[in-house]
Amino acid sequence: MIEIIVNIVVYGTGLIFGGVLWFLIAFSRAYASKK
Amino acid sequence: MVWVFYKILNKSYKLCLAIAIAFSIGSVVTFGFIYDYKEANFFTSVFSTISFIALSLVTYFQLLQKPGKRLLLQPVFWIATSFFIYYSLLLLRNVFDSYLIFELNISSEAYTAINIINLFANITKNFILFYALVLIDKGYPDTLKPTGAT
């Protein structure tokens, strides 16, 4: 049970971090196109 | 830290005030009536995490409403980014933390991976905040530079 939850936390955090980077890149592109 | 966003977000001071008041009342209620003082408080960690992610998203939205100078030279963007990355990385840890520690009694070896995530998030946040401070000291935003500074 502990391993399952630790895996959820670790891999889920990796996925979230990827999503954050994707969001930041998309935001900077949108900002540049609006400017 | 809500105060930081209160200084950044010019229009949304009511949102910051509402979050601060809700956090204060909720933390007092949960510490007083629900949780023992030996337990980690689930409400404060998860509420602060979600509210800071929401505040940084509001900051991004406001930046997009009024595009000004170059984005990478704006300290507001870097401050919001640091909090956004930090609390996004700690979101799942904060959700499962009290369950792992107090219900499952996780060992310190099994907790190492989560500790590494915590360290990475802290280091990233502090570096980005330091870069924002350098930009403020260079005088890039006219609004954020302290009036007494030379």
GROMACS .gro file of C-alpha atoms in nm:
model
  185
    1MET     CA    1   0.000   0.000   0.000
    2ILE     CA    2   0.279   0.239   0.090
    3GLU     CA    3   0.462   0.166  -0.236
    4ILE     CA    4   0.148   0.225  -0.441
    5ILE     CA    5   0.085   0.565  -0.285
    6VAL     CA    6   0.452   0.667  -0.309
    7ASN     CA    7   0.444   0.570  -0.677
    8ILE     CA    8   0.125   0.771  -0.727
    9VAL     CA    9   0.287   1.074  -0.563
   10VAL     CA   10   0.617   1.045  -0.754
   11TYR     CA   11   0.482   0.974  -1.101
   12GLY     CA   12   0.185   1.204  -1.056
   13THR     CA   13   0.420   1.484  -0.956
   14GLY     CA   14   0.627   1.413  -1.266
   15LEU     CA   15   0.316   1.436  -1.483
   16ILE     CA   16   0.208   1.759  -1.310
   17PHE     CA   17   0.555   1.907  -1.360
   18GLY     CA   18   0.538   1.824  -1.729
   19GLY     CA   19   0.197   1.990  -1.745
   20VAL     CA   20   0.333   2.298  -1.569
   21LEU     CA   21   0.620   2.329  -1.816
   22TRP     CA   22   0.380   2.284  -2.109
   23PHE     CA   23   0.151   2.553  -1.960
   24LEU     CA   24   0.439   2.797  -1.916
   25ILE     CA   25   0.559   2.747  -2.273
   26ALA     CA   26   0.202   2.792  -2.405
   27PHE     CA   27   0.157   3.104  -2.189
   28SER     CA   28   0.480   3.263  -2.311
   29ARG     CA   29   0.380   3.195  -2.673
   30ALA     CA   30   0.036   3.346  -2.616
   31TYR     CA   31   0.194   3.649  -2.447
   32ALA     CA   32   0.439   3.699  -2.732
   33SER     CA   33   0.163   3.673  -2.991
   34LYS     CA   34  -0.057   3.922  -2.804
   35LYS     CA   35   0.225   4.172  -2.766
   36MET     CA   36   0.259   3.493   0.107
   37VAL     CA   37  -0.090   3.603   0.019
   38TRP     CA   38   0.050   3.952   0.086
   39VAL     CA   39   0.296   3.900  -0.202
   40PHE     CA   40   0.008   3.830  -0.437
   41TYR     CA   41  -0.182   4.120  -0.282
   42LYS     CA   42   0.102   4.347  -0.392
   43ILE     CA   43   0.125   4.186  -0.736
   44LEU     CA   44  -0.243   4.169  -0.822
   45ASN     CA   45  -0.375   4.519  -0.840
   46LYS     CA   46  -0.737   4.443  -0.914
   47SER     CA   47  -0.796   4.119  -0.727
   48TYR     CA   48  -0.736   4.239  -0.372
   49LYS     CA   49  -1.080   4.113  -0.273
   50LEU     CA   50  -0.984   3.761  -0.384
   51CYS     CA   51  -0.663   3.775  -0.176
   52LEU     CA   52  -0.855   3.906   0.124
   53ALA     CA   53  -1.120   3.635   0.091
   54ILE     CA   54  -0.854   3.363   0.068
   55ALA     CA   55  -0.667   3.499   0.371
   56ILE     CA   56  -0.984   3.521   0.581
   57ALA     CA   57  -1.103   3.175   0.476
   58PHE     CA   58  -0.761   3.030   0.551
   59SER     CA   59  -0.748   3.190   0.897
   60ILE     CA   60  -1.098   3.079   0.996
   61GLY     CA   61  -1.051   2.732   0.851
   62SER     CA   62  -0.716   2.676   1.017
   63VAL     CA   63  -0.846   2.789   1.356
   64VAL     CA   64  -1.153   2.564   1.323
   65THR     CA   65  -0.957   2.260   1.204
   66PHE     CA   66  -0.682   2.300   1.464
   67GLY     CA   67  -0.934   2.358   1.737
   68PHE     CA   68  -1.202   2.102   1.667
   69ILE     CA   69  -1.092   1.840   1.413
   70TYR     CA   70  -0.720   1.771   1.435
   71ASP     CA   71  -0.501   1.694   1.732
   72TYR     CA   72  -0.198   1.919   1.764
   73LYS     CA   73   0.026   1.615   1.704
   74GLU     CA   74  -0.129   1.548   1.364
   75ALA     CA   75  -0.053   1.726   1.039
   76ASN     CA   76  -0.337   1.949   0.936
   77PHE     CA   77  -0.478   1.831   0.604
   78PHE     CA   78  -0.692   2.143   0.553
   79THR     CA   79  -0.415   2.404   0.582
   80SER     CA   80  -0.170   2.229   0.352
   81VAL     CA   81  -0.417   2.143   0.075
   82PHE     CA   82  -0.610   2.473   0.097
   83SER     CA   83  -0.292   2.681   0.079
   84THR     CA   84  -0.161   2.471  -0.210
   85ILE     CA   85  -0.477   2.507  -0.417
   86SER     CA   86  -0.518   2.876  -0.335
   87PHE     CA   87  -0.162   2.962  -0.437
   88ILE     CA   88  -0.198   2.772  -0.764
   89ALA     CA   89  -0.522   2.963  -0.827
   90LEU     CA   90  -0.359   3.297  -0.738
   91SER     CA   91  -0.071   3.236  -0.977
   92LEU     CA   92  -0.318   3.144  -1.251
   93VAL     CA   93  -0.501   3.472  -1.185
   94THR     CA   94  -0.166   3.652  -1.211
   95TYR     CA   95  -0.097   3.489  -1.548
   96PHE     CA   96  -0.443   3.588  -1.667
   97GLN     CA   97  -0.385   3.950  -1.563
   98LEU     CA   98  -0.047   3.951  -1.736
   99LEU     CA   99  -0.215   3.828  -2.052
  100GLN     CA  100  -0.478   4.101  -2.027
  101LYS     CA  101  -0.216   4.378  -2.035
  102PRO     CA  102   0.089   4.261  -2.228
  103GLY     CA  103   0.366   4.512  -2.172
  104LYS     CA  104   0.740   4.462  -2.193
  105ARG     CA  105   0.926   4.139  -2.256
  106LEU     CA  106   0.787   3.858  -2.045
  107LEU     CA  107   1.118   3.724  -1.918
  108LEU     CA  108   1.215   4.065  -1.779
  109GLN     CA  109   0.904   4.096  -1.564
  110PRO     CA  110   0.957   3.995  -1.198
  111VAL     CA  111   0.581   3.946  -1.154
  112PHE     CA  112   0.597   3.659  -1.401
  113TRP     CA  113   0.889   3.498  -1.219
  114ILE     CA  114   0.729   3.533  -0.874
  115ALA     CA  115   0.407   3.375  -0.997
  116THR     CA  116   0.606   3.104  -1.175
  117SER     CA  117   0.804   3.018  -0.864
  118PHE     CA  118   0.490   2.973  -0.654
  119PHE     CA  119   0.315   2.792  -0.938
  120ILE     CA  120   0.595   2.536  -0.980
  121TYR     CA  121   0.648   2.493  -0.605
  122TYR     CA  122   0.287   2.430  -0.512
  123SER     CA  123   0.219   2.217  -0.821
  124LEU     CA  124   0.508   1.992  -0.722
  125LEU     CA  125   0.388   1.969  -0.363
  126LEU     CA  126   0.018   1.919  -0.443
  127LEU     CA  127   0.013   1.539  -0.440
  128ARG     CA  128   0.261   1.522  -0.152
  129ASN     CA  129   0.038   1.746   0.059
  130VAL     CA  130  -0.271   1.544  -0.028
  131PHE     CA  131  -0.123   1.208   0.073
  132ASP     CA  132   0.120   1.324   0.341
  133SER     CA  133  -0.084   1.286   0.658
  134TYR     CA  134  -0.227   0.953   0.538
  135LEU     CA  135   0.122   0.817   0.464
  136ILE     CA  136   0.276   0.932   0.790
  137PHE     CA  137   0.001   0.892   1.047
  138GLU     CA  138  -0.207   0.603   0.905
  139LEU     CA  139   0.049   0.389   0.723
  140ASN     CA  140   0.352   0.483   0.939
  141ILE     CA  141   0.585   0.513   0.641
  142SER     CA  142   0.956   0.456   0.705
  143SER     CA  143   1.213   0.721   0.628
  144GLU     CA  144   1.367   0.504   0.353
  145ALA     CA  145   1.035   0.476   0.172
  146TYR     CA  146   0.982   0.851   0.215
  147THR     CA  147   1.312   0.935   0.041
  148ALA     CA  148   1.158   0.982  -0.305
  149ILE     CA  149   0.902   1.229  -0.168
  150ASN     CA  150   1.178   1.410   0.022
  151ILE     CA  151   1.373   1.448  -0.302
  152ILE     CA  152   1.065   1.602  -0.467
  153ASN     CA  153   1.038   1.839  -0.171
  154LEU     CA  154   1.403   1.941  -0.199
  155PHE     CA  155   1.377   1.992  -0.575
  156ALA     CA  156   1.067   2.208  -0.531
  157ASN     CA  157   1.234   2.420  -0.261
  158ILE     CA  158   1.553   2.473  -0.460
  159THR     CA  159   1.363   2.563  -0.778
  160LYS     CA  160   1.137   2.809  -0.595
  161ASN     CA  161   1.425   2.981  -0.419
  162PHE     CA  162   1.635   3.016  -0.735
  163ILE     CA  163   1.346   3.164  -0.933
  164LEU     CA  164   1.257   3.401  -0.646
  165PHE     CA  165   1.621   3.510  -0.630
  166TYR     CA  166   1.615   3.584  -1.002
  167ALA     CA  167   1.299   3.790  -0.951
  168LEU     CA  168   1.474   3.983  -0.671
  169VAL     CA  169   1.769   4.051  -0.902
  170LEU     CA  170   1.529   4.185  -1.167
  171ILE     CA  171   1.356   4.407  -0.909
  172ASP     CA  172   1.694   4.539  -0.794
  173LYS     CA  173   1.785   4.615  -1.156
  174GLY     CA  174   1.472   4.832  -1.164
  175TYR     CA  175   1.283   4.649  -1.435
  176PRO     CA  176   0.932   4.701  -1.299
  177ASP     CA  177   0.868   5.057  -1.197
  178THR     CA  178   0.590   4.958  -0.962
  179LEU     CA  179   0.769   4.695  -0.753
  180LYS     CA  180   1.086   4.887  -0.669
  181PRO     CA  181   1.071   5.013  -0.310
  182THR     CA  182   1.042   5.390  -0.292
  183GLY     CA  183   1.320   5.432  -0.038
  184ALA     CA  184   1.569   5.221  -0.231
  185THR     CA  185   1.851   5.388  -0.412
   0.00000   0.00000   0.00000
